[in-house]
């Protein structure tokens, strides 16, 4: 069904099948909402998602999108915490975060009539608000960055993408740059946290 719970509240671990038909995706993104009982999959097509408020995040391969800006009609935004933030001890939204909505296409500026895409540093995809969860030294390496997502209801979620491959293969990728097994079976840990003071 696209998502399997591997950890329970309050610290969820969601395993997401983001393969989408392979390295040249033939299927749509998977759309999800953060809930008190876990990550809930929403049955939406890519076209429907552009007008739906019923999702918070979407996954396809290594692309993680938020429902905001050019990605959808909601106001879900996200921010990366300071480098080396410890996911386990983060219990409240830090001060002075730089909140971002999706802006992976720039609007046309007259006299131009077309928009341009904002590329991820790897050149493999668009650069989304949370795309710094990965790097590409020959494989999809996780960075350990911790993010805070603010839902349209005003709730806050801390999240970290822990693997793109099997956990053991992810360790190999992160340490040697070698491609891992079971690509795009993403594991993400997340939890609701307290708002800013």
mmCIF file of N, CA and C in Angstrom, residues 18-27 60-61 164 184:
data_model
loop_
_atom_site.group_PDB
_atom_site.id
_atom_site.type_symbol
_atom_site.label_atom_id
_atom_site.label_comp_id
_atom_site.label_asym_id
_atom_site.label_seq_id
_atom_site.Cartn_x
_atom_site.Cartn_y
_atom_site.Cartn_z
ATOM 1 N N UNK A 18 8.766 4.003 -2.646
ATOM 2 C CA UNK A 18 8.776 5.154 -3.547
ATOM 3 C C UNK A 18 9.374 4.819 -4.911
ATOM 4 N N UNK A 19 9.365 3.525 -5.286
ATOM 5 C CA UNK A 19 10.025 3.105 -6.531
ATOM 6 C C UNK A 19 9.377 3.686 -7.781
ATOM 7 N N UNK A 20 8.075 3.828 -7.818
ATOM 8 C CA UNK A 20 7.356 4.484 -8.916
ATOM 9 C C UNK A 20 7.684 3.916 -10.294
ATOM 10 N N UNK A 21 7.989 2.645 -10.349
ATOM 11 C CA UNK A 21 8.217 2.028 -11.650
ATOM 12 C C UNK A 21 9.652 1.999 -12.106
ATOM 13 N N UNK A 22 10.580 2.384 -11.256
ATOM 14 C CA UNK A 22 11.984 2.289 -11.638
ATOM 15 C C UNK A 22 12.678 3.622 -11.745
ATOM 16 N N UNK A 23 13.916 3.612 -12.267
ATOM 17 C CA UNK A 23 14.719 4.835 -12.303
ATOM 18 C C UNK A 23 14.197 5.862 -13.300
ATOM 19 N N UNK A 24 13.347 5.441 -14.241
ATOM 20 C CA UNK A 24 12.622 6.380 -15.095
ATOM 21 C C UNK A 24 11.149 6.243 -14.723
ATOM 22 N N UNK A 25 10.696 6.983 -13.684
ATOM 23 C CA UNK A 25 9.394 6.727 -13.086
ATOM 24 C C UNK A 25 8.242 6.743 -14.088
ATOM 25 N N UNK A 26 7.409 5.724 -13.967
ATOM 26 C CA UNK A 26 6.222 5.620 -14.821
ATOM 27 C C UNK A 26 4.948 5.787 -14.007
ATOM 28 N N UNK A 27 5.078 5.927 -12.694
ATOM 29 C CA UNK A 27 3.919 6.084 -11.831
ATOM 30 C C UNK A 27 4.003 7.393 -11.065
ATOM 31 N N UNK A 60 8.478 10.286 -4.492
ATOM 32 C CA UNK A 60 8.721 9.468 -5.683
ATOM 33 C C UNK A 60 10.226 9.398 -5.884
ATOM 34 N N UNK A 61 10.744 8.150 -5.797
ATOM 35 C CA UNK A 61 12.194 7.933 -5.828
ATOM 36 C C UNK A 61 12.858 8.795 -4.741
ATOM 37 N N UNK A 164 17.588 5.188 1.972
ATOM 38 C CA UNK A 164 17.001 5.110 0.636
ATOM 39 C C UNK A 164 17.081 3.676 0.122
ATOM 40 N N UNK A 184 14.963 3.116 -3.399
ATOM 41 C CA UNK A 184 13.689 3.820 -3.267
ATOM 42 C C UNK A 184 12.702 3.139 -2.343
#
